[in-house]
Coordinates of C-alpha atoms in Angstrom, one line a residue:
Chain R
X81 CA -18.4 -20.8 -21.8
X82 CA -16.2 -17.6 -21.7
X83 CA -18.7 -15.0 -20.6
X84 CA -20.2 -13.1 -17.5
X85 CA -22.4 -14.9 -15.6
X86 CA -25.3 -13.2 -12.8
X87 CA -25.3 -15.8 -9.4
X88 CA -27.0 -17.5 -8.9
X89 CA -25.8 -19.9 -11.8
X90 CA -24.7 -23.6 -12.3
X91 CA -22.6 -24.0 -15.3
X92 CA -21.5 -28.0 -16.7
X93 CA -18.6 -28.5 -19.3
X94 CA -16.3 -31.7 -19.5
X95 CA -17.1 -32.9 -16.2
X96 CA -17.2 -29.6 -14.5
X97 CA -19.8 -28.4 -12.8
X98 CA -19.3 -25.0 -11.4
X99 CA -22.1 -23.4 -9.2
X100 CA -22.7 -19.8 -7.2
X101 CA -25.8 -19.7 -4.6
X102 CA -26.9 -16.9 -2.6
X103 CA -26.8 -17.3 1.0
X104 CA -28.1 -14.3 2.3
X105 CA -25.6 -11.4 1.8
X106 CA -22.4 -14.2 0.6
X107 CA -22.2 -15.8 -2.4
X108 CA -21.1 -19.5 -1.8
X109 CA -19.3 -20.7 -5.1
X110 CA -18.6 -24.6 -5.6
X111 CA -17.0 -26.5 -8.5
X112 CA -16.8 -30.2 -9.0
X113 CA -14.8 -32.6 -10.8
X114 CA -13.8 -35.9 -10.4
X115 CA -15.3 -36.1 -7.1
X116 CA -13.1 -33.6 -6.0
X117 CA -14.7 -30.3 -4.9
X118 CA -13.9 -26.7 -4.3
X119 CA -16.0 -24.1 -2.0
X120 CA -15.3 -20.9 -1.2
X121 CA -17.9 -18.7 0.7
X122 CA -17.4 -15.2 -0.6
X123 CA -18.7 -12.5 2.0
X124 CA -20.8 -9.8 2.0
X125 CA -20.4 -9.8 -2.0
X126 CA -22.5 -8.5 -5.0
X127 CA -21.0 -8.4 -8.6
X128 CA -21.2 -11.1 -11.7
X129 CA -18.6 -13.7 -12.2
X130 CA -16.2 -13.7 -15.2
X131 CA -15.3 -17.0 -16.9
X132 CA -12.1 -16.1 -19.0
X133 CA -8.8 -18.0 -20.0
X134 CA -5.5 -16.8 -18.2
X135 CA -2.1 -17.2 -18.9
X136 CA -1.4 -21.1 -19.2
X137 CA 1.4 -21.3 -16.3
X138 CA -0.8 -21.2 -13.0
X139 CA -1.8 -25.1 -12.4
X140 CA -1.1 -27.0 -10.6
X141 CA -0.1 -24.1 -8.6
X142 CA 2.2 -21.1 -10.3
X143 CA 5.9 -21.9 -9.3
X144 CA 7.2 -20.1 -12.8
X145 CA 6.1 -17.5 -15.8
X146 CA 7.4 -19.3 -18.7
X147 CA 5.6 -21.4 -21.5
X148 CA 7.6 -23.2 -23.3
X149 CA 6.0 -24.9 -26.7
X150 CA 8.1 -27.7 -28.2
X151 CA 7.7 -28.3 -31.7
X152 CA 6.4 -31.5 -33.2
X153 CA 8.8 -30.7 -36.5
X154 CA 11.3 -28.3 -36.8
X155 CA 10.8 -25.1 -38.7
X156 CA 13.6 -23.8 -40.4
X157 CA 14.0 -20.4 -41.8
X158 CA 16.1 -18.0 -44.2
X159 CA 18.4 -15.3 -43.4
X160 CA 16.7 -12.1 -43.2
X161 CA 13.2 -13.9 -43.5
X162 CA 10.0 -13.0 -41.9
X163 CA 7.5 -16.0 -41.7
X164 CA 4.3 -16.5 -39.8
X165 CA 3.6 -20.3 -38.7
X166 CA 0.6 -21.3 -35.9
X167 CA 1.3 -23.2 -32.9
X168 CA -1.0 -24.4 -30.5
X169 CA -1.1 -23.7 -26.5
X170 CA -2.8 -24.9 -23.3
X171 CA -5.5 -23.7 -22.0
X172 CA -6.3 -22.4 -18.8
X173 CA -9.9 -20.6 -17.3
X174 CA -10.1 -18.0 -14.7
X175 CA -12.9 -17.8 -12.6
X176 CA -13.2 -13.7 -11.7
X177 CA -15.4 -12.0 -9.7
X178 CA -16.4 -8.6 -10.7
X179 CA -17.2 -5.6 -8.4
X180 CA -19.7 -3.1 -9.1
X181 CA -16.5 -0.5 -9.9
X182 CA -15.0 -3.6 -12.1
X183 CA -12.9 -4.4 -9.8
X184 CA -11.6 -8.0 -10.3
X185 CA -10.6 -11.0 -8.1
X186 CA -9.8 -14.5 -9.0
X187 CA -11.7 -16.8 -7.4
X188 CA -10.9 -20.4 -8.8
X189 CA -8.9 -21.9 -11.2
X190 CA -9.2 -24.7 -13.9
X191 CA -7.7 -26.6 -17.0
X192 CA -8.9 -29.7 -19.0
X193 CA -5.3 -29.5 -20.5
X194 CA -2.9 -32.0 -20.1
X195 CA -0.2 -30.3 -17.5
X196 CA 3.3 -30.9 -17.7
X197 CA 6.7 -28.8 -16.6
X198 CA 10.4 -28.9 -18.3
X199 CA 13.4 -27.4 -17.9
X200 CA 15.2 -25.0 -20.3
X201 CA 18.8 -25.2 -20.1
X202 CA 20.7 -26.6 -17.3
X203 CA 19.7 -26.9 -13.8
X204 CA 22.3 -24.6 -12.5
X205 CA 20.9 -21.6 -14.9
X206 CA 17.7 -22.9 -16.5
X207 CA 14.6 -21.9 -16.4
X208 CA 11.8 -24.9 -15.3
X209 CA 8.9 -23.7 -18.0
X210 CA 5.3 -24.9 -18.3
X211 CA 5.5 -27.6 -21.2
X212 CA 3.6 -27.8 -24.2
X213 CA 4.0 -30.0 -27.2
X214 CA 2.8 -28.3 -30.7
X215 CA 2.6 -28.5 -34.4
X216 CA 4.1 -25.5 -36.0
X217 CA 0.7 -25.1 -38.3
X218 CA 1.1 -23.2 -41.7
X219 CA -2.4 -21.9 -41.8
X220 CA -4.8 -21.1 -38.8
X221 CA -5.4 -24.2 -36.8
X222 CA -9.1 -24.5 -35.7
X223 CA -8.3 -25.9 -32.3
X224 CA -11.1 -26.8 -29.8
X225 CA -10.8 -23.6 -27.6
X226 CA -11.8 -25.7 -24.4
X227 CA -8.1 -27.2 -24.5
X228 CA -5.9 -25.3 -27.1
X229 CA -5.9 -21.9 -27.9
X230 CA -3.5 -20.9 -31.0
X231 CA -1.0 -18.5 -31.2
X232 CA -0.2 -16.9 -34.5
X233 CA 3.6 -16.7 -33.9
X234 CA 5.9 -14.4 -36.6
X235 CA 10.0 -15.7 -36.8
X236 CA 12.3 -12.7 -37.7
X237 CA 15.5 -14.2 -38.6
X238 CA 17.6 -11.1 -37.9
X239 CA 20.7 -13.4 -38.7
X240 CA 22.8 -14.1 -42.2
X241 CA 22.4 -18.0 -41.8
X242 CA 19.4 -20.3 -42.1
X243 CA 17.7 -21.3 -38.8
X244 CA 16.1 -24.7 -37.2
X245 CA 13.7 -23.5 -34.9
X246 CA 12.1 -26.4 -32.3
X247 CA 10.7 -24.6 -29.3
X248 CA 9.3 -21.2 -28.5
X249 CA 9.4 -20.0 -24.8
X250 CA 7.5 -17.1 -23.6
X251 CA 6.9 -14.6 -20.8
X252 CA 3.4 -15.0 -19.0
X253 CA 3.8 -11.0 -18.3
X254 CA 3.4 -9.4 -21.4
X255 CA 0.9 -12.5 -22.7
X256 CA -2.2 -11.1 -24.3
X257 CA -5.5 -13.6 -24.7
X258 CA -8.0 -12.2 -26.7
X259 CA -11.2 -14.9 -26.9
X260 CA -14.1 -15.2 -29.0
X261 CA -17.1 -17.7 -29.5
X262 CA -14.9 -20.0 -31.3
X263 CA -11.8 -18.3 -31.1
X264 CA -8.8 -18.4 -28.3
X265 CA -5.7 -16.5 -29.8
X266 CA -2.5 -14.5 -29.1
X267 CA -0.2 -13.1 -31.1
X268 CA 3.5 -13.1 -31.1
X269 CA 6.9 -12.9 -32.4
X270 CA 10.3 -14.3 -31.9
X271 CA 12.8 -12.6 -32.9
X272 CA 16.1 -14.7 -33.8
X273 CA 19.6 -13.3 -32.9
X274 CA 22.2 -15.7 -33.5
X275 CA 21.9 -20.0 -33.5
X276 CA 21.4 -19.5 -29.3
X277 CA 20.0 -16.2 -28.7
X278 CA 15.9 -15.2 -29.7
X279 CA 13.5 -12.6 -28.1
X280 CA 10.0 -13.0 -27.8
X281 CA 7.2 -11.1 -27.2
X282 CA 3.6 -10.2 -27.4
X283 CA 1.5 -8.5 -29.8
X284 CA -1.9 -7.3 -29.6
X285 CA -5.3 -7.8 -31.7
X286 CA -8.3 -5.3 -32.4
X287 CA -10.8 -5.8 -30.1
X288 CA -14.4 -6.6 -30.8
X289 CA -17.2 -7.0 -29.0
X290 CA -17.2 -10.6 -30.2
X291 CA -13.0 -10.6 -29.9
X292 CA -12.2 -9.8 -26.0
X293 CA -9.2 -9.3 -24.1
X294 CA -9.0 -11.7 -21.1
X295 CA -8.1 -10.2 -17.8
X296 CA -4.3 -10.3 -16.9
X297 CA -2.8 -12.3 -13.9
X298 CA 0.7 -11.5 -15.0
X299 CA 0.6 -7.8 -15.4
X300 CA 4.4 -6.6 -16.7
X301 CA 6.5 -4.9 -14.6
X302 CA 7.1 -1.3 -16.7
X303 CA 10.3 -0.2 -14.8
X304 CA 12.3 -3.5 -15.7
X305 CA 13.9 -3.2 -19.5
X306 CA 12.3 -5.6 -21.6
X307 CA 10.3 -7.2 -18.6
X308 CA 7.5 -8.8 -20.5
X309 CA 9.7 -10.0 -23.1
X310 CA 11.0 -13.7 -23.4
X311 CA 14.8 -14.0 -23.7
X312 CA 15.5 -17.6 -25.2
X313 CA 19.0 -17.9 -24.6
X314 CA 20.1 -21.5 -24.4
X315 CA 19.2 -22.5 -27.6
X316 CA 16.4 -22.6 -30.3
Chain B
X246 CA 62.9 48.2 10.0
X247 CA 63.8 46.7 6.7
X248 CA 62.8 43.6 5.0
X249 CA 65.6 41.2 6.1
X250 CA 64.7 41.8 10.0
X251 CA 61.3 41.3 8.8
X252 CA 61.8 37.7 7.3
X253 CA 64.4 36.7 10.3
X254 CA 61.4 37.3 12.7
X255 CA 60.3 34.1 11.0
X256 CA 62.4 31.9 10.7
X257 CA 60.7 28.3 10.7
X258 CA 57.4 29.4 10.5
X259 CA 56.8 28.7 6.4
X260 CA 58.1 25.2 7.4
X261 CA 55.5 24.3 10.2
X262 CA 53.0 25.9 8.5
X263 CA 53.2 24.7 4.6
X264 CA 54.1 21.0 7.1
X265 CA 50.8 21.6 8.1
X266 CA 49.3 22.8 5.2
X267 CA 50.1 20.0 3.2
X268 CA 49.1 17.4 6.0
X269 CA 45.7 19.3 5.5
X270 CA 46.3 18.6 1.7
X271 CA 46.9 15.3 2.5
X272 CA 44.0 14.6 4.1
X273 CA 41.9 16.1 1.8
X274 CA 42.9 14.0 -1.0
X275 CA 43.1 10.7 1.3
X276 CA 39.1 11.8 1.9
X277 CA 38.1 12.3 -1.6
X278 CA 40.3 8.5 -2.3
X279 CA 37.9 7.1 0.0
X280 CA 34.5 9.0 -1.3
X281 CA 35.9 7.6 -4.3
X282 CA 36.5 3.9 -3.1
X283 CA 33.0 3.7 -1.5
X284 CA 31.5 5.0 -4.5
X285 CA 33.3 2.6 -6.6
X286 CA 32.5 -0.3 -3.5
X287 CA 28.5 0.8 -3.7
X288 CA 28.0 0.3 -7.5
X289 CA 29.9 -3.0 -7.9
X290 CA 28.8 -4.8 -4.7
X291 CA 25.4 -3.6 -5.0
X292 CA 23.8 -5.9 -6.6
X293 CA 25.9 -8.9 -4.8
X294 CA 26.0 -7.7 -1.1
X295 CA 22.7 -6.9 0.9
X296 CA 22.4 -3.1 2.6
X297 CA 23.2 -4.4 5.8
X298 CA 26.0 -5.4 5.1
X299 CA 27.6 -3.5 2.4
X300 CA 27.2 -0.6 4.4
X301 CA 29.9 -1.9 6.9
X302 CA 31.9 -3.1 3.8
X303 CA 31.6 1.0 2.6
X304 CA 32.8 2.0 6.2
X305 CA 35.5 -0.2 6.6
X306 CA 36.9 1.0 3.7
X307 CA 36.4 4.5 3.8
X308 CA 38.1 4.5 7.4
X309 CA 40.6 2.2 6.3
X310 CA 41.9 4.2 3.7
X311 CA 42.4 7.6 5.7
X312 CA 43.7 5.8 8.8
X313 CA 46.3 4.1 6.2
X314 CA 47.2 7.7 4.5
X315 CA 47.2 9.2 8.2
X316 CA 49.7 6.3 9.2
X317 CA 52.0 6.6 6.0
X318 CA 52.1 10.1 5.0
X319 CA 50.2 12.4 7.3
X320 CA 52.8 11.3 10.7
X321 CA 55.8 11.7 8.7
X322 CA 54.7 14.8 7.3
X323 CA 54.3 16.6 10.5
X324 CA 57.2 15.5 12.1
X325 CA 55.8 12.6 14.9
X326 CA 57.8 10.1 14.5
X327 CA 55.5 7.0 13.7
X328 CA 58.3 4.2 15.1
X329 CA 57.7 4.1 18.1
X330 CA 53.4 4.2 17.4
X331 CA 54.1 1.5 15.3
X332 CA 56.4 -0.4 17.7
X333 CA 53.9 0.0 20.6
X334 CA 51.1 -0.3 18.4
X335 CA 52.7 -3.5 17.3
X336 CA 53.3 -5.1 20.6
X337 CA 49.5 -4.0 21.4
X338 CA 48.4 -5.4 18.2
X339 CA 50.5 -8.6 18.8
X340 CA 48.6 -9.0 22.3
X341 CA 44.7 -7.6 20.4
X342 CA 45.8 -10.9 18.4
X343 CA 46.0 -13.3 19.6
X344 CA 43.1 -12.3 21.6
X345 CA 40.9 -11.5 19.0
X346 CA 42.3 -14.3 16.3
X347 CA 38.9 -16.3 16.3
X348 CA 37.3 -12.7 16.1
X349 CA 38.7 -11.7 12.9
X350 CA 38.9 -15.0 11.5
X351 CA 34.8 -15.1 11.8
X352 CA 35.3 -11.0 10.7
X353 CA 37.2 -12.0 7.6
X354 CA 35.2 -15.3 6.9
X355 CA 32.0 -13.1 6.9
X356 CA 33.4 -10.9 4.6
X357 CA 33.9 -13.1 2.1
X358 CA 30.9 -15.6 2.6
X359 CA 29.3 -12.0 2.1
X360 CA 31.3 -11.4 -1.0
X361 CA 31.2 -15.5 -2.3
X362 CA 27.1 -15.5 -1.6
X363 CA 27.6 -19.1 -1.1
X364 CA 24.6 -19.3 0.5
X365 CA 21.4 -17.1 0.8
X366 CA 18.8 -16.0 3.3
X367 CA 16.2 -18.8 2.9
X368 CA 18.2 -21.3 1.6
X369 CA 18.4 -24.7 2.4
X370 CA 21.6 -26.0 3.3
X371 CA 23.8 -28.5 5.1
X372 CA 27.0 -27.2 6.3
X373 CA 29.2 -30.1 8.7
X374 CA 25.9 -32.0 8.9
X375 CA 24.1 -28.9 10.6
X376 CA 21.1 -28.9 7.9
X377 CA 18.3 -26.3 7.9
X378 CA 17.0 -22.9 6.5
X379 CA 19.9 -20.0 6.9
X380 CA 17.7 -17.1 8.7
X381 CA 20.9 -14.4 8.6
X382 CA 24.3 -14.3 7.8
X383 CA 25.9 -11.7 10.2
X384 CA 29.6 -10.1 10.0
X385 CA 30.5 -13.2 12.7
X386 CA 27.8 -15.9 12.6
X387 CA 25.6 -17.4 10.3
X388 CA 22.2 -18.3 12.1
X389 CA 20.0 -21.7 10.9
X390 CA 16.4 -22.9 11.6
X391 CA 17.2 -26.6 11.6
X392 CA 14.3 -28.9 10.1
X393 CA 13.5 -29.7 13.7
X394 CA 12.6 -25.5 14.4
X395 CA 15.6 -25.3 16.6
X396 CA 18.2 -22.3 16.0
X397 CA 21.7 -22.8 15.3
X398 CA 24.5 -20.4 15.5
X399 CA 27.4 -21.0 13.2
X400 CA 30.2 -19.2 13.5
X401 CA 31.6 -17.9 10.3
X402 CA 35.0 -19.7 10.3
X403 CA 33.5 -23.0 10.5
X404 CA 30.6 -22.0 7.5
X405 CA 33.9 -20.6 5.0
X406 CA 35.7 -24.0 5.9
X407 CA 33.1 -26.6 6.0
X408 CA 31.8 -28.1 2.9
X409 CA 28.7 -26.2 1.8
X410 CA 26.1 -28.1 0.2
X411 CA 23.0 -26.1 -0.8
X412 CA 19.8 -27.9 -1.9
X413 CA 18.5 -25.2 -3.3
X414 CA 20.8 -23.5 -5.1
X415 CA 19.7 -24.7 -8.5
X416 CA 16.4 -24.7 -10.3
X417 CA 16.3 -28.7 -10.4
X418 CA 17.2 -31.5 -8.9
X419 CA 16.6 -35.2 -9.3
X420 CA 16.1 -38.1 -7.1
X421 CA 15.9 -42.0 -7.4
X422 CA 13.9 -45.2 -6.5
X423 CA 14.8 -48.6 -6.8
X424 CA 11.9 -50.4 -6.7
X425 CA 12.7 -54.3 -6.9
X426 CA 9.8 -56.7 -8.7
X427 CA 9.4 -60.7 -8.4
X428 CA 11.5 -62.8 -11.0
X429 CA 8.7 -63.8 -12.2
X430 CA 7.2 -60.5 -13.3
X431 CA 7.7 -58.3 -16.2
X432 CA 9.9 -55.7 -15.4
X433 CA 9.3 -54.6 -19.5
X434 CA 5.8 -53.8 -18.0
X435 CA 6.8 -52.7 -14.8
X436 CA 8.8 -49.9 -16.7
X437 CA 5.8 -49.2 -19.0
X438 CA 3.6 -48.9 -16.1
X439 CA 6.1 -46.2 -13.8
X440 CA 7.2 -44.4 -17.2
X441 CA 3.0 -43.8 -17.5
X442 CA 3.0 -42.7 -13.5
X443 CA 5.6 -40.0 -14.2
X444 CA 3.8 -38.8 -17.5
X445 CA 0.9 -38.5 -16.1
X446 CA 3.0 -36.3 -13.1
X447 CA 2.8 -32.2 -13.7
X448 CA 6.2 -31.7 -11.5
X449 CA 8.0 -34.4 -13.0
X450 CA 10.3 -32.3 -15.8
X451 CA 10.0 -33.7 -19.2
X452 CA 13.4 -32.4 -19.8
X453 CA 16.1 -33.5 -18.2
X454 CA 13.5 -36.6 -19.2
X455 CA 13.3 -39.6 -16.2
X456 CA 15.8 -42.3 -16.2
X457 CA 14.4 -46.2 -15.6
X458 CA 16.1 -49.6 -16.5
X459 CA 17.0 -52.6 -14.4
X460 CA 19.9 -52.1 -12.8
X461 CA 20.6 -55.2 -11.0
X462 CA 19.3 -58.7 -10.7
X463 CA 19.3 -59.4 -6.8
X464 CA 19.5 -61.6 -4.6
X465 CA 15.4 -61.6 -3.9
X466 CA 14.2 -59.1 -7.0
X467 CA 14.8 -57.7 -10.1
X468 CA 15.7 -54.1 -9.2
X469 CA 14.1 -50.7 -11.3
X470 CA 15.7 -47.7 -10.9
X471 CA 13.7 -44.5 -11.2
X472 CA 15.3 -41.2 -11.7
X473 CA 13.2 -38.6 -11.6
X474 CA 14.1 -34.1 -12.0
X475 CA 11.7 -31.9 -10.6
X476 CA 11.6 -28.5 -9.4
X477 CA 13.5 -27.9 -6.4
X478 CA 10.6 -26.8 -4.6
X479 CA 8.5 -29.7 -5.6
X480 CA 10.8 -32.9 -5.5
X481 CA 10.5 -33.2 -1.7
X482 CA 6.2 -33.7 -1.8
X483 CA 6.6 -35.3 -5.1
X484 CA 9.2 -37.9 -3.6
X485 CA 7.4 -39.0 -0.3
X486 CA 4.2 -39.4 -2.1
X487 CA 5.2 -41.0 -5.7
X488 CA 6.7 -44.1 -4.5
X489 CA 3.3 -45.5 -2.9
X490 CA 1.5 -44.3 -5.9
X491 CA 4.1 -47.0 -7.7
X492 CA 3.9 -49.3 -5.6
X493 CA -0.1 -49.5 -5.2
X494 CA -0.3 -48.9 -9.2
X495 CA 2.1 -52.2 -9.9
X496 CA 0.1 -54.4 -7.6
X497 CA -2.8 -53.3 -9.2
X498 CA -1.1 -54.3 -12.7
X499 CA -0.4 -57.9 -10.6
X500 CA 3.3 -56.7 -10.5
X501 CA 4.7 -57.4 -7.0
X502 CA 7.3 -55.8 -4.6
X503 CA 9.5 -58.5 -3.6
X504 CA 10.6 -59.0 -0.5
X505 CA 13.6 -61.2 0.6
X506 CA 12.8 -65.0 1.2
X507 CA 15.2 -68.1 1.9
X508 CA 14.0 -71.5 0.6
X509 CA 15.7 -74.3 2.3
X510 CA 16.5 -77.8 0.1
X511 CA 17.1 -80.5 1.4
X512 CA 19.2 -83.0 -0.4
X513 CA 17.3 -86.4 0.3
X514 CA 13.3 -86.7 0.6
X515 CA 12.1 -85.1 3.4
X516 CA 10.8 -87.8 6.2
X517 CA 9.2 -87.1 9.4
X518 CA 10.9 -87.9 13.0
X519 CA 8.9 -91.3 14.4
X520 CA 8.2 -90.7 18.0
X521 CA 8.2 -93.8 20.9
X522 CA 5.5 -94.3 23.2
X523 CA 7.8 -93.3 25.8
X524 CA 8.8 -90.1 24.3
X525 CA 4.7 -89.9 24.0
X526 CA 3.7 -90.3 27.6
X527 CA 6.6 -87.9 28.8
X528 CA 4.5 -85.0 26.3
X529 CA 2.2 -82.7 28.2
X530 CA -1.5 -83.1 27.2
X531 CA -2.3 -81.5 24.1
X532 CA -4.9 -79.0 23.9
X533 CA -8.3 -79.8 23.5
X534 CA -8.5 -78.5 20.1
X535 CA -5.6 -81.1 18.5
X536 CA -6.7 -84.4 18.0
X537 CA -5.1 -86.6 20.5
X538 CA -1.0 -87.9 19.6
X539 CA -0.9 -90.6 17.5
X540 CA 1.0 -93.4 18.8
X541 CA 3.5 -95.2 16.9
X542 CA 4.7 -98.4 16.5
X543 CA 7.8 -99.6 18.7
X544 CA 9.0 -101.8 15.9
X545 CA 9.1 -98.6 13.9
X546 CA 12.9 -96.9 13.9
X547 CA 13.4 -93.1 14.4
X548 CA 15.0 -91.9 11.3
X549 CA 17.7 -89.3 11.9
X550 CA 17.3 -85.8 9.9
X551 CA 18.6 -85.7 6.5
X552 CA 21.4 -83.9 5.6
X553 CA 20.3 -80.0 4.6
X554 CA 21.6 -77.8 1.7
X555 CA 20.3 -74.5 2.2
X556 CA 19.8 -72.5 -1.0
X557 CA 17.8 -69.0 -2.0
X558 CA 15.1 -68.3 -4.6
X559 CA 13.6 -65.5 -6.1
X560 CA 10.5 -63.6 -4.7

């Protein structure tokens, strides 16, 4: 499913069916679910369309950048410790066209994941995150990659005292989604200050030409200090 | 000529001029003070106050502080006697005043609604039941967009001194339904049923997590109260259209909104009024539809009404 695709084109997965014709010059692309359908006439264009996932905090419609994975079990772990667990995350396609110069624009948007938004820490000075509920997975996962992706998630205790770890929250700008045929993965770390305080943050993988990186919605913003890192600072 | 006829030439001169000198002096320092104080003004406001108006906050301060030096040192310094400036300047600023009181008040209470941030550009507030989107906050006036599109003017006094509430100051809120159910349904279900409707909803925060339990049993329903958090700038569409969703999704369940009803009893048997043939032949024809009146029997007595007990049920 994630690939490039030359219109004209009709694609079906999960009650989907996504279509590009060729009116003339324009490119009139359709998708249908659920009786519900979008259409968008794109003028005047030539170029292929990329099907890709993007960062899981854009549907309904993008009203925050945090993704906030709440664990099934607690994870607790040693002072001064290093430990790598999996966790699960929702997935969510990008439908791209691509110019001739490879020049990208998103055209449509979809998930088949269940959506749901919460709020970390209090309304006055909380964050409302996108909401996802995960095990915390000792060895790689196998998810289906049409509704979970995993990410392989490294805890540095930096502390002297044992930690209970129950939810991750990260930064869509700094996220990096590398996908392969049956592969949908990111790689991060949190890094544990004290019982209330954790950074997080992305990491990348080698690239192959069966392991891509997706295009970026959520590009990070360079001049900002730690502006594609996740601060988690109302608990763990 | 010698030295000593030299120096008597000048007799006051060092005076006026090292007066002067140090008025300069003075001044000097009392501009540095201020470079200094704006300085120190710029860096910790800047993040708090907006250009527009921290650049009259830096001017007011710089101007302040070197008329206040001129008043207190520089006058004295030189010799003008400052009393009677400040005796006439206090009669004219006694007079300015009263004046300008309202002025300044709106002056000062921009300031520090400025200072405060109470409120932003954007937000969505109700101050003295004027509600709407603030569009600027001047030195004297805060302006508002009401929800009907017309502008307001509010005068700054009033927006310090008013209760302030801002909807949008945080990044949740929550609101409430109380949906009321029949007696004679399951309000165990009805719970099961909304708690599914609000799972099933994006915006609906899973943390602070929804509130529903009966609250009270009514006079005509069982009554559910559903409290919902969202984001602030989705509870408003979420609110107007969940309720319906609710409503059509319980009937569909055969759970029913009730609706208040009055059932009268009666205390004794019901028994219907016996009409004369002369209270007959005075009624009008009836319609051609009705059969024709049934004529009783004289012999038969008119039975006077029972005596009524009104009492409720449930829906």
């Amino acid at each position: 499913m994630y690939d490039k695709y030359t219109p004209p084109f009709t694609l079906n997965f999960e009650g989907h069916e996504i279509s590009v014709e060729k009116d003339r010059e324009n490119l009139i692309y359709r998708r249908t679910c659920n009786y519900q359908t979008v259409e968008k006439t794109l003028l005047n264009t030539h170029g292929e369309f990329l099907i890709n996932p993007i960062e899981p905090v854009n549907l309904p419609k993008p009203i925050t950048s945090s993704l906030l994975i709440d664990f099934e079990h607690p994870v607790v772990i040693g002072p001064g410790t290093k430990q790598k667990i999996y966790l699960t995350f929702p997935v969510e396609t990008g439908i791209f066209i691509v110019g001739r110069n490879g020049d990208h624009e998103l055209v449509d948007m979809l998930t088949l994941s269940n959506i749901k938004y919460t709020l970390y820490g209090t309304p006055n000075n909380g964050v409302v995150c996108r909401y996802w509920k995960s095990k915390a997975f000792t060895s790689y996962p196998h998810p289906d990659t049409r509704y979970e992706g995993d990410i392989e998630l490294d805890i540095i205790n930096d502390t002297t005292h044992w930690m209970e770890v129950t939810k991750a929250v990260f930064n869509a700008y700094g996220m990096k989604i590398y996908y392969g045929k049956e592969q949908l993965s990111m790689r991060a770390f949190m890094r544990i200050i004290n019982r209330n305080l954790a950074e997080t943050g992305f990491m990348t993988y080698t690239t192959t030409a069966e392991f891509k990186r997706s295009i970026e919605l959520y590009t990070s913003r360079k001049v900002i200090l730690s502006g594609n890192r996740g601060i988690m600072e109302h608990g763990l | 000529m010698n030295v000593t006829e030299t120096i008597s030439f000048l007799p006051e001169t060092p005076e006026t001029v090292l007066k002067i000198i140090g008025a300069i002096l003075v001044l000097i320092i009392a501009i540095g003070m201020g470079k200094a104080l704006t300085i120190y003004l710029q860096r910790s406001l800047k993040d708090k106050v907006d250009k527009g108006h921290l650049d009259i906050i830096l001017k007011v301060g710089y101007y302040g502080l070197i008329t206040l030096v001129i008043v207190v040192f520089i006058l004295p310094l030189t010799g003008i006697e400052s009393s009677g400036l400040l005796v006439t300047g206090g009669v004219f600023g006694i007079v300015i005043g009263f004046a300008s009181q309202s002025i300044v008040g709106n002056l000062i209470s921009g300031f520090f609604i400025i200072v405060e941030r109470p409120i932003k550009i954007g937000d969505q507030i109700n101050i003295a039941n004027n509600i709407g989107f603030v569009e600027d906050i001047n030195i004297f006036s805060t302006i508002i967009r009401t929800y009907d599109g017309l502008y307001m003017r509010i005068p700054n006094q009033t927006v310090f001194t008013a209760n302030i509430t801002n909807y949008v100051a945080n990044v949740t809120r929550r609101f409430e339904y109380v949906v009321g159910i029949r007696y004679s349904d399951d309000a165990e279900e009805a719970i099961r049923i909304i708690r599914e409707i609000i799972d099933n909803e994006p915006f609906a925060l899973k943390d602070p997590s929804p509130g529903l339990f009966v609250d009270t049993l009514g006079d005509n329903a069982v009554n559910i109260i559903v409290r919902i958090w969202a984001p602030i700038t989705e509870w408003f569409e979420m609110k107007t259209r969940l309720l319906w969703v609710i409503k059509k999704t319980l009937e569909e369940n055969g759970i029913e909104i009730a609706f208040p009803q009055r059932t009268v009893w009666f205390a004794g048997e019901l028994q219907t009024r016996k009409v004369t043939d002369t209270q007959t032949e005075l009624l009008p024809e009836a319609p051609s539809r009705y059969p024709p009146a049934e004529r009783t029997d004289l012999t038969e007595e008119i039975h006077g009404l029972p005596e009524m007990q009104e009492g409720t049920k449930e829906g």
